[in-house]
Amino acid sequence: MAGISLDGIEKAFGETRVLKGVSLAFDPGAFVSLVGPSGCGKTTLLRIIAGLESADRGRVVIGGADVTGRRAADRAVAMVFQNDAHYPHMTVEQNIALPLVMRRLSAMERAPFLGRLVSGTGERRAAIRREVEEAAKLLSIDHLMARRPGQLSGGQRQRVALGRAIVRHPRAFLMDEPLSNLDAALRHDMRRELVDLHRRVGVTTVYVTHDQAEAMTMSDRVAVMLGGVVLQFGTPREIYEQPSTIDVAKFIGSPRINILPGEAGAEGRISLAGQATDEVAPRAAGPLQLGIRPEHLALATEGLAVTVRHVEFLGAEVLVYGQTQTDGTPLIIRLDPAAWEAAPSRETVRVAPLAGRLLAFDAGGHRVGLISAAAARQVQEPAQPVVRVPRYV
Ligand SMILES: Nc1ncnc2c1ncn2[C@@H]1O[C@H](COP(=O)(O)OP(=O)(O)OP(=O)(O)O)[C@@H](O)[C@H]1O
Ligand SMILES: [Mg+2]
């Protein structure tokens, strides 16, 4: 198990700057995701950690050792790709054993007939077989050892790729969208299995995905990337509830966060599409963009008037798609079915944000901290100082 730290990584391909100074530190044994839209530089960063690509600037430290100048083979990390190639003429067992065979047996020993005549290879081959069996059991593919890759499902093939990574006992797993070729149901099952595997094996894992739900559900920490920079690095909860920028807020969460025009008026009091709220921005004035997640809007007697366009009943929840009547901004509201059932009208509803759930962003897209109006009053008019009278007077 080894921690990984990246320090000011920069990379350009010709004129295109792909990574613009990425610094991150992953704890030993952590499961960390790099998530971001296509082309933001995730694969490039992973390949730089693996040593398959060199950075123009910056350092890669694995397990406390600077490996920036080291070859991939000397970094003791294992990469698992989306389309991991298997040797079609070899069995599952031979495919998984391959890295061990290549490392422990000489070219002559690997030859099918000569190999058997060379003394000592029997024991080494038996040791390899044991290790391969152990990995296959861990991945529940031990009953498939004699099959060839063509006789496996997509999920099973991906497990063989994982097996080949596990037998190397790497200091870290680097996975590049390993599940993206699987169908939705299988991908969901494999997510759980990968997390479970990580728990048992405990190896530091860097997982690249463009699927925010995958990153959020699997990881200890998530790095959100956009255009070659890391916008935020934090736990899934921090990223969801305390996004540092409007881009992070928009990228994370499904359905997407609602963005509405707002303003910080007198004494910082926030108004949402013209409606006064209970929140105050202590350090901002003027126009703001306000973010409110669909589940953080509630039906209210007074509040923002929304014309309902479309309703999706999903069993445990109802998604109401509408438009604000002030300026037609699209809005999604996530409600409990009972709350929707009790709505006075299904054509026009009034909604208000739940206390403390409004997110405000300035013109540059950076988040502005909000506090409740009651807390703001306390800040402005501090309570009378308590004068303590000594008892013995
Ligand atoms: N070898 C290369 N030569 C030139 N440009 C490259 C090379 N590799 C990547 N790029 C460019 O660098 C940018 C980042 O690519 P990268 O593969 O890291 O993105 P990504 O975040 O993994 O995207 P995706 O989610 O689509 O896999 C892209 O614009 C890509 O076209
Ligand atoms: Mg990629």
CSV table of C-alpha atoms and ligand atoms in Angstrom, one decimal:
chain,number,residue,atom,x,y,z
A,1,MET,CA,0.0,0.0,0.0
A,2,ALA,CA,1.4,3.3,-1.0
A,3,GLY,CA,0.2,6.9,-1.0
A,4,ILE,CA,0.5,8.9,-4.2
A,5,SER,CA,1.2,12.6,-4.5
A,6,LEU,CA,1.3,14.7,-7.6
A,7,ASP,CA,3.0,18.0,-7.5
A,8,GLY,CA,2.4,20.7,-10.2
A,9,ILE,CA,1.9,18.3,-13.1
A,10,GLU,CA,1.8,20.0,-16.5
A,11,LYS,CA,1.5,18.4,-19.9
A,12,ALA,CA,1.0,19.7,-23.4
A,13,PHE,CA,0.6,17.9,-26.7
A,14,GLY,CA,2.0,20.3,-29.2
A,15,GLU,CA,0.2,23.6,-28.7
A,16,THR,CA,-2.6,22.0,-26.6
A,17,ARG,CA,-2.1,22.4,-22.8
A,18,VAL,CA,-3.8,19.3,-21.5
A,19,LEU,CA,-2.8,19.5,-17.8
A,20,LYS,CA,-2.2,22.9,-16.3
A,21,GLY,CA,-0.6,22.3,-12.9
A,22,VAL,CA,-2.3,19.4,-11.1
A,23,SER,CA,-1.4,18.8,-7.5
A,24,LEU,CA,-3.2,16.1,-5.5
A,25,ALA,CA,-2.3,13.8,-2.6
A,26,PHE,CA,-3.9,10.3,-2.2
A,27,ASP,CA,-3.7,8.5,1.1
A,28,PRO,CA,-2.3,5.0,1.3
A,29,GLY,CA,-5.1,2.5,0.7
A,30,ALA,CA,-7.7,5.1,-0.4
A,31,PHE,CA,-10.1,4.7,-3.3
A,32,VAL,CA,-9.9,8.0,-5.2
A,33,SER,CA,-11.8,8.9,-8.4
A,34,LEU,CA,-10.7,11.4,-11.1
A,35,VAL,CA,-14.0,12.6,-12.7
A,36,GLY,CA,-14.7,15.1,-15.4
A,37,PRO,CA,-16.1,15.5,-18.9
A,38,SER,CA,-14.5,13.9,-21.9
A,39,GLY,CA,-11.2,15.5,-22.8
A,40,CYS,CA,-10.4,17.1,-19.5
A,41,GLY,CA,-7.2,15.2,-19.1
A,42,LYS,CA,-8.1,12.2,-16.8
A,43,THR,CA,-6.4,9.5,-18.9
A,44,THR,CA,-3.4,11.7,-19.5
A,45,LEU,CA,-3.0,12.2,-15.7
A,46,LEU,CA,-3.4,8.5,-15.0
A,47,ARG,CA,-0.8,7.6,-17.7
A,48,ILE,CA,1.6,10.1,-16.1
A,49,ILE,CA,1.1,8.4,-12.7
A,50,ALA,CA,1.7,5.0,-14.4
A,51,GLY,CA,4.8,6.2,-16.2
A,52,LEU,CA,3.4,5.5,-19.6
A,53,GLU,CA,3.6,9.3,-20.4
A,54,SER,CA,6.0,11.8,-19.1
A,55,ALA,CA,5.0,15.2,-17.6
A,56,ASP,CA,6.5,18.4,-18.9
A,57,ARG,CA,6.7,19.7,-15.4
A,58,GLY,CA,6.0,18.5,-11.9
A,59,ARG,CA,6.7,15.4,-9.7
A,60,VAL,CA,5.1,12.1,-9.1
A,61,VAL,CA,5.7,10.5,-5.7
A,62,ILE,CA,4.6,6.9,-5.0
A,63,GLY,CA,5.1,5.5,-1.5
A,64,GLY,CA,7.3,8.4,-0.5
A,65,ALA,CA,9.7,7.9,-3.4
A,66,ASP,CA,10.1,10.3,-6.3
A,67,VAL,CA,9.4,8.2,-9.4
A,68,THR,CA,9.1,11.0,-11.9
A,69,GLY,CA,12.0,9.8,-14.0
A,70,ARG,CA,11.3,6.1,-13.6
A,71,ARG,CA,10.0,3.8,-16.2
A,72,ALA,CA,6.5,2.3,-15.9
A,73,ALA,CA,8.0,-1.2,-15.1
A,74,ASP,CA,9.9,0.2,-12.2
A,75,ARG,CA,6.9,1.9,-10.5
A,76,ALA,CA,5.1,-1.3,-9.3
A,77,VAL,CA,1.7,0.0,-10.2
A,78,ALA,CA,-0.9,-1.9,-12.3
A,79,MET,CA,-3.1,-0.3,-14.9
A,80,VAL,CA,-6.6,-1.7,-15.8
A,81,PHE,CA,-8.1,-0.3,-19.0
A,82,GLN,CA,-11.6,0.0,-20.5
A,83,ASN,CA,-10.7,-2.4,-23.3
A,84,ASP,CA,-8.1,-4.7,-21.7
A,85,ALA,CA,-6.7,-7.0,-24.3
A,86,HIS,CA,-6.6,-10.7,-23.6
A,87,TYR,CA,-4.7,-13.3,-25.5
A,88,PRO,CA,-7.5,-15.2,-27.3
A,89,HIS,CA,-5.6,-18.4,-27.7
A,90,MET,CA,-4.7,-18.6,-24.0
A,91,THR,CA,-7.0,-19.8,-21.2
A,92,VAL,CA,-8.2,-17.6,-18.4
A,93,GLU,CA,-5.6,-19.1,-16.1
A,94,GLN,CA,-2.8,-18.4,-18.6
A,95,ASN,CA,-4.0,-14.9,-19.2
A,96,ILE,CA,-4.0,-14.1,-15.5
A,97,ALA,CA,-0.7,-15.9,-15.0
A,98,LEU,CA,1.0,-14.0,-17.8
A,99,PRO,CA,2.7,-11.2,-15.8
A,100,LEU,CA,4.1,-13.7,-13.3
A,101,VAL,CA,5.3,-16.1,-16.0
A,102,MET,CA,7.0,-13.2,-17.8
A,103,ARG,CA,8.7,-12.0,-14.6
A,104,ARG,CA,9.7,-15.4,-13.0
A,105,LEU,CA,10.5,-17.6,-15.9
A,106,SER,CA,13.2,-17.1,-18.5
A,107,ALA,CA,12.4,-17.2,-22.3
A,108,MET,CA,13.7,-20.7,-22.4
A,109,GLU,CA,11.7,-21.8,-19.4
A,110,ARG,CA,8.5,-20.3,-20.9
A,111,ALA,CA,8.9,-22.4,-24.1
A,112,PRO,CA,6.3,-25.2,-23.9
A,113,PHE,CA,8.5,-28.3,-24.3
A,114,LEU,CA,11.9,-27.0,-23.3
A,115,GLY,CA,10.4,-25.4,-20.2
A,116,ARG,CA,9.5,-28.8,-18.7
A,117,LEU,CA,13.0,-30.1,-19.1
A,118,VAL,CA,14.6,-27.2,-17.2
A,119,SER,CA,14.9,-28.2,-13.5
A,120,GLY,CA,13.3,-25.9,-10.9
A,121,THR,CA,10.6,-24.6,-13.1
A,122,GLY,CA,8.1,-27.1,-11.7
A,123,GLU,CA,8.0,-25.5,-8.3
A,124,ARG,CA,7.9,-22.0,-9.7
A,125,ARG,CA,5.1,-23.0,-12.0
A,126,ALA,CA,3.2,-24.5,-9.1
A,127,ALA,CA,3.6,-21.2,-7.1
A,128,ILE,CA,2.3,-19.2,-10.0
A,129,ARG,CA,-0.7,-21.5,-10.3
A,130,ARG,CA,-1.5,-21.1,-6.6
A,131,GLU,CA,-1.3,-17.3,-6.8
A,132,VAL,CA,-3.5,-17.3,-9.9
A,133,GLU,CA,-6.0,-19.5,-8.2
A,134,GLU,CA,-6.1,-17.2,-5.2
A,135,ALA,CA,-6.8,-14.1,-7.4
A,136,ALA,CA,-9.4,-16.0,-9.4
A,137,LYS,CA,-11.2,-17.0,-6.2
A,138,LEU,CA,-11.2,-13.4,-5.0
A,139,LEU,CA,-12.9,-12.4,-8.2
A,140,SER,CA,-15.2,-15.4,-8.3
A,141,ILE,CA,-13.9,-16.6,-11.7
A,142,ASP,CA,-12.1,-19.8,-10.4
A,143,HIS,CA,-14.7,-22.0,-12.2
A,144,LEU,CA,-13.7,-20.3,-15.6
A,145,MET,CA,-10.0,-21.1,-15.5
A,146,ALA,CA,-10.0,-23.4,-18.5
A,147,ARG,CA,-12.1,-21.1,-20.8
A,148,ARG,CA,-10.8,-18.8,-23.4
A,149,PRO,CA,-11.6,-15.1,-23.5
A,150,GLY,CA,-14.0,-15.5,-26.4
A,151,GLN,CA,-16.1,-17.7,-24.2
A,152,LEU,CA,-16.6,-15.1,-21.5
A,153,SER,CA,-19.1,-12.3,-20.9
A,154,GLY,CA,-17.9,-8.7,-20.8
A,155,GLY,CA,-18.0,-8.6,-17.0
A,156,GLN,CA,-16.0,-11.9,-16.7
A,157,ARG,CA,-13.4,-10.5,-19.2
A,158,GLN,CA,-13.0,-7.4,-17.1
A,159,ARG,CA,-12.5,-9.6,-14.0
A,160,VAL,CA,-9.7,-11.5,-15.8
A,161,ALA,CA,-8.1,-8.1,-16.5
A,162,LEU,CA,-8.4,-7.3,-12.7
A,163,GLY,CA,-6.9,-10.7,-11.9
A,164,ARG,CA,-3.9,-10.0,-14.1
A,165,ALA,CA,-3.4,-6.8,-12.1
A,166,ILE,CA,-3.9,-8.4,-8.7
A,167,VAL,CA,-1.3,-11.2,-9.1
A,168,ARG,CA,1.4,-8.5,-9.6
A,169,HIS,CA,0.7,-7.3,-6.0
A,170,PRO,CA,1.1,-3.7,-7.2
A,171,ARG,CA,1.5,-0.7,-4.8
A,172,ALA,CA,-1.5,0.9,-6.6
A,173,PHE,CA,-4.2,0.1,-9.0
A,174,LEU,CA,-4.8,2.7,-11.8
A,175,MET,CA,-8.1,2.1,-13.5
A,176,ASP,CA,-9.2,3.9,-16.6
A,177,GLU,CA,-13.0,3.6,-17.1
A,178,PRO,CA,-12.8,-0.2,-16.5
A,179,LEU,CA,-16.6,-0.6,-16.5
A,180,SER,CA,-17.6,1.6,-19.4
A,181,ASN,CA,-18.0,-1.3,-21.9
A,182,LEU,CA,-20.5,-3.1,-19.7
A,183,ASP,CA,-24.3,-2.8,-19.8
A,184,ALA,CA,-26.0,-0.7,-17.1
A,185,ALA,CA,-27.0,-3.5,-14.8
A,186,LEU,CA,-23.7,-5.2,-14.9
A,187,ARG,CA,-21.9,-2.0,-14.4
A,188,HIS,CA,-23.9,-1.4,-11.3
A,189,ASP,CA,-23.0,-4.8,-9.9
A,190,MET,CA,-19.4,-4.5,-10.8
A,191,ARG,CA,-19.2,-1.1,-9.0
A,192,ARG,CA,-20.1,-2.9,-5.8
A,193,GLU,CA,-17.7,-5.7,-6.5
A,194,LEU,CA,-14.8,-3.3,-7.2
A,195,VAL,CA,-15.5,-1.5,-3.9
A,196,ASP,CA,-15.7,-4.8,-2.1
A,197,LEU,CA,-12.5,-6.0,-3.7
A,198,HIS,CA,-10.7,-2.8,-2.8
A,199,ARG,CA,-11.9,-3.3,0.8
A,200,ARG,CA,-10.4,-6.8,0.9
A,201,VAL,CA,-7.1,-6.1,-1.0
A,202,GLY,CA,-6.6,-2.6,0.5
A,203,VAL,CA,-4.5,-1.3,-2.4
A,204,THR,CA,-4.5,2.4,-3.2
A,205,THR,CA,-6.8,2.8,-6.2
A,206,VAL,CA,-7.1,5.7,-8.6
A,207,TYR,CA,-10.2,5.3,-10.7
A,208,VAL,CA,-10.9,7.4,-13.8
A,209,THR,CA,-14.5,7.9,-14.9
A,210,HIS,CA,-16.6,10.5,-16.6
A,211,ASP,CA,-19.7,9.1,-14.8
A,212,GLN,CA,-20.2,11.3,-11.7
A,213,ALA,CA,-22.5,8.7,-10.1
A,214,GLU,CA,-19.8,6.1,-10.3
A,215,ALA,CA,-17.3,8.4,-8.7
A,216,MET,CA,-19.6,9.5,-6.0
A,217,THR,CA,-20.8,6.0,-5.0
A,218,MET,CA,-17.4,4.2,-5.1
A,219,SER,CA,-14.9,6.6,-3.7
A,220,ASP,CA,-13.4,7.8,-0.5
A,221,ARG,CA,-12.5,11.0,-2.2
A,222,VAL,CA,-13.2,12.5,-5.6
A,223,ALA,CA,-11.2,14.9,-7.7
A,224,VAL,CA,-13.3,16.9,-10.1
A,225,MET,CA,-11.4,17.9,-13.2
A,226,LEU,CA,-12.2,20.4,-16.0
A,227,GLY,CA,-10.0,21.7,-18.8
A,228,GLY,CA,-6.8,20.3,-17.3
A,229,VAL,CA,-7.2,21.6,-13.8
A,230,VAL,CA,-8.6,20.1,-10.6
A,231,LEU,CA,-11.6,22.2,-9.5
A,232,GLN,CA,-12.2,20.4,-6.2
A,233,PHE,CA,-10.8,17.4,-4.3
A,234,GLY,CA,-12.9,16.2,-1.4
A,235,THR,CA,-15.2,13.5,0.0
A,236,PRO,CA,-18.4,12.8,-2.1
A,237,ARG,CA,-20.4,14.6,0.5
A,238,GLU,CA,-18.2,17.7,0.5
A,239,ILE,CA,-18.3,17.9,-3.3
A,240,TYR,CA,-22.1,17.5,-3.4
A,241,GLU,CA,-23.0,19.8,-0.5
A,242,GLN,CA,-20.1,22.3,-0.6
A,243,PRO,CA,-19.1,22.7,-4.3
A,244,SER,CA,-16.3,25.2,-4.6
A,245,THR,CA,-17.5,26.5,-8.0
A,246,ILE,CA,-20.6,26.5,-10.1
A,247,ASP,CA,-19.0,24.1,-12.6
A,248,VAL,CA,-18.5,21.5,-9.8
A,249,ALA,CA,-22.1,22.0,-8.7
A,250,LYS,CA,-23.4,21.5,-12.3
A,251,PHE,CA,-21.3,18.5,-13.0
A,252,ILE,CA,-22.1,16.5,-9.8
A,253,GLY,CA,-25.6,15.4,-9.0
A,254,SER,CA,-28.4,13.8,-11.1
A,255,PRO,CA,-30.8,15.4,-11.9
A,256,ARG,CA,-28.7,18.5,-12.3
A,257,ILE,CA,-28.7,21.3,-9.8
A,258,ASN,CA,-31.1,24.2,-10.6
A,259,ILE,CA,-29.4,27.5,-11.4
A,260,LEU,CA,-31.5,30.7,-10.9
A,261,PRO,CA,-30.6,34.3,-11.0
A,262,GLY,CA,-30.4,36.0,-7.7
A,263,GLU,CA,-29.2,39.1,-5.9
A,264,ALA,CA,-27.6,40.1,-2.6
A,265,GLY,CA,-29.6,43.3,-1.6
A,266,ALA,CA,-29.5,45.5,1.4
A,267,GLU,CA,-27.3,44.0,4.2
A,268,GLY,CA,-26.6,41.1,1.9
A,269,ARG,CA,-30.1,39.6,2.0
A,270,ILE,CA,-30.5,37.2,-0.8
A,271,SER,CA,-33.4,37.3,-3.2
A,272,LEU,CA,-34.1,34.3,-5.4
A,273,ALA,CA,-35.7,35.3,-8.8
A,274,GLY,CA,-37.1,38.4,-7.1
A,275,GLN,CA,-38.4,36.5,-3.9
A,276,ALA,CA,-36.8,37.4,-0.6
A,277,THR,CA,-35.2,34.4,1.2
A,278,ASP,CA,-33.9,33.8,4.7
A,279,GLU,CA,-30.3,33.8,3.7
A,280,VAL,CA,-27.6,36.5,3.8
A,281,ALA,CA,-24.3,36.8,2.0
A,282,PRO,CA,-22.0,38.6,4.4
A,283,ARG,CA,-19.4,39.4,1.9
A,284,ALA,CA,-21.1,40.0,-1.5
A,285,ALA,CA,-23.5,42.4,-3.1
A,286,GLY,CA,-25.1,42.6,-6.5
A,287,PRO,CA,-26.1,39.8,-8.9
A,288,LEU,CA,-25.4,36.2,-8.0
A,289,GLN,CA,-26.1,32.8,-9.5
A,290,LEU,CA,-28.0,30.7,-7.1
A,291,GLY,CA,-27.9,26.9,-7.1
A,292,ILE,CA,-30.5,24.7,-5.5
A,293,ARG,CA,-30.6,21.0,-5.8
A,294,PRO,CA,-34.0,19.4,-6.8
A,295,GLU,CA,-34.5,17.8,-3.4
A,296,HIS,CA,-33.8,21.1,-1.6
A,297,LEU,CA,-36.9,22.7,-3.0
A,298,ALA,CA,-40.2,22.2,-1.1
A,299,LEU,CA,-43.8,23.2,-1.9
A,300,ALA,CA,-44.7,26.3,-0.1
A,301,THR,CA,-47.7,28.6,0.2
A,302,GLU,CA,-45.6,31.6,-0.7
A,303,GLY,CA,-42.5,31.5,-2.9
A,304,LEU,CA,-41.4,31.1,-6.4
A,305,ALA,CA,-44.3,30.4,-8.8
A,306,VAL,CA,-43.5,27.5,-11.2
A,307,THR,CA,-45.5,26.3,-14.2
A,308,VAL,CA,-45.4,22.5,-14.3
A,309,ARG,CA,-44.4,21.1,-17.7
A,310,HIS,CA,-43.9,17.5,-17.0
A,311,VAL,CA,-44.0,15.0,-14.1
A,312,GLU,CA,-42.1,11.7,-13.7
A,313,PHE,CA,-43.3,9.3,-11.0
A,314,LEU,CA,-40.4,7.1,-10.0
A,315,GLY,CA,-42.0,5.2,-7.1
A,316,ALA,CA,-39.9,6.5,-4.2
A,317,GLU,CA,-39.9,10.0,-5.5
A,318,VAL,CA,-41.6,12.4,-8.0
A,319,LEU,CA,-39.6,14.6,-10.4
A,320,VAL,CA,-41.5,17.7,-11.3
A,321,TYR,CA,-40.1,19.6,-14.4
A,322,GLY,CA,-41.2,23.2,-14.7
A,323,GLN,CA,-40.4,26.8,-15.5
A,324,THR,CA,-40.3,29.8,-13.2
A,325,GLN,CA,-43.1,32.3,-14.1
A,326,THR,CA,-40.7,35.2,-13.5
A,327,ASP,CA,-38.3,34.5,-16.4
A,328,GLY,CA,-39.0,31.0,-17.6
A,329,THR,CA,-35.8,29.4,-16.1
A,330,PRO,CA,-36.2,25.6,-16.2
A,331,LEU,CA,-36.5,24.0,-12.8
A,332,ILE,CA,-36.6,20.4,-11.4
A,333,ILE,CA,-38.2,19.7,-8.1
A,334,ARG,CA,-37.7,16.3,-6.4
A,335,LEU,CA,-40.6,15.5,-4.1
A,336,ASP,CA,-41.9,12.8,-1.9
A,337,PRO,CA,-44.9,11.2,-3.7
A,338,ALA,CA,-47.1,12.1,-0.7
A,339,ALA,CA,-46.1,15.8,-0.9
A,340,TRP,CA,-46.9,15.9,-4.6
A,341,GLU,CA,-50.2,14.2,-3.9
A,342,ALA,CA,-51.1,16.9,-1.4
A,343,ALA,CA,-50.1,19.8,-3.8
A,344,PRO,CA,-53.1,22.3,-4.1
A,345,SER,CA,-52.5,22.5,-7.9
A,346,ARG,CA,-50.7,20.3,-10.4
A,347,GLU,CA,-50.3,23.1,-13.0
A,348,THR,CA,-48.7,25.9,-11.0
A,349,VAL,CA,-46.8,25.2,-7.8
A,350,ARG,CA,-45.1,27.5,-5.4
A,351,VAL,CA,-41.7,26.4,-4.1
A,352,ALA,CA,-39.1,27.7,-1.6
A,353,PRO,CA,-35.6,26.5,-0.8
A,354,LEU,CA,-35.1,24.5,2.4
A,355,ALA,CA,-33.2,26.5,5.1
A,356,GLY,CA,-29.5,26.5,4.7
A,357,ARG,CA,-29.5,24.7,1.3
A,358,LEU,CA,-29.1,27.6,-1.1
A,359,LEU,CA,-25.7,27.8,-2.8
A,360,ALA,CA,-24.6,31.2,-4.1
A,361,PHE,CA,-21.9,31.8,-6.8
A,362,ASP,CA,-20.4,35.1,-7.8
A,363,ALA,CA,-19.8,36.4,-11.3
A,364,GLY,CA,-16.6,34.3,-11.6
A,365,GLY,CA,-18.5,31.1,-10.6
A,366,HIS,CA,-16.9,30.9,-7.1
A,367,ARG,CA,-19.0,30.0,-4.2
A,368,VAL,CA,-20.0,32.8,-1.8
A,369,GLY,CA,-20.7,31.6,1.8
A,370,LEU,CA,-24.3,32.2,3.1
A,371,ILE,CA,-25.6,32.4,6.6
A,372,SER,CA,-29.2,32.6,7.9
A,373,ALA,CA,-30.7,36.0,8.5
A,374,ALA,CA,-31.0,35.2,12.2
A,375,ALA,CA,-27.3,34.4,12.4
A,376,ALA,CA,-26.5,37.6,10.5
A,377,ARG,CA,-28.5,39.7,13.0
A,378,GLN,CA,-26.4,38.2,15.8
A,379,VAL,CA,-23.2,39.1,14.0
A,380,GLN,CA,-24.4,42.7,13.5
A,381,GLU,CA,-25.8,43.3,17.0
A,382,PRO,CA,-23.6,41.3,19.4
A,383,ALA,CA,-25.5,40.2,22.5
A,384,GLN,CA,-24.9,42.4,25.6
A,385,PRO,CA,-21.7,41.4,27.3
A,386,VAL,CA,-22.4,39.4,30.4
A,387,VAL,CA,-21.0,41.2,33.5
A,388,ARG,CA,-20.0,38.7,36.0
A,389,VAL,CA,-20.4,39.9,39.6
A,390,PRO,CA,-18.1,38.1,41.9
A,391,ARG,CA,-20.2,36.2,44.5
A,392,TYR,CA,-18.3,37.3,47.5
A,393,VAL,CA,-19.2,41.0,47.0
B,1,LIG,N1,-1.1,11.5,-27.6
B,1,LIG,C1,-1.8,12.6,-27.7
B,1,LIG,N2,-1.5,13.5,-28.7
B,1,LIG,C2,-2.2,14.7,-28.8
B,1,LIG,N3,-3.2,15.0,-28.1
B,1,LIG,C3,-3.6,14.1,-27.1
B,1,LIG,C4,-2.9,12.9,-26.9
B,1,LIG,N4,-3.5,12.3,-25.8
B,1,LIG,C5,-4.5,13.1,-25.4
B,1,LIG,N5,-4.6,14.2,-26.2
B,1,LIG,C6,-5.6,15.3,-26.0
B,1,LIG,O1,-5.5,15.7,-24.7
B,1,LIG,C7,-6.8,16.0,-24.1
B,1,LIG,C8,-7.1,15.2,-22.9
B,1,LIG,O2,-7.2,13.8,-23.3
B,1,LIG,P1,-7.5,12.7,-22.2
B,1,LIG,O3,-7.4,11.4,-23.0
B,1,LIG,O4,-6.5,12.8,-21.1
B,1,LIG,O5,-8.9,13.0,-21.8
B,1,LIG,P2,-10.0,12.2,-20.8
B,1,LIG,O6,-10.3,13.2,-19.7
B,1,LIG,O7,-9.4,10.9,-20.5
B,1,LIG,O8,-11.2,12.1,-21.8
B,1,LIG,P3,-12.3,10.8,-22.0
B,1,LIG,O9,-13.3,10.9,-20.9
B,1,LIG,O10,-12.9,11.1,-23.3
B,1,LIG,O11,-11.5,9.6,-21.9
B,1,LIG,C9,-7.8,15.7,-25.3
B,1,LIG,O12,-8.0,17.0,-25.9
B,1,LIG,C10,-7.0,14.9,-26.2
B,1,LIG,O13,-7.4,15.1,-27.6
B,2,MG,MG,-9.9,8.9,-21.0
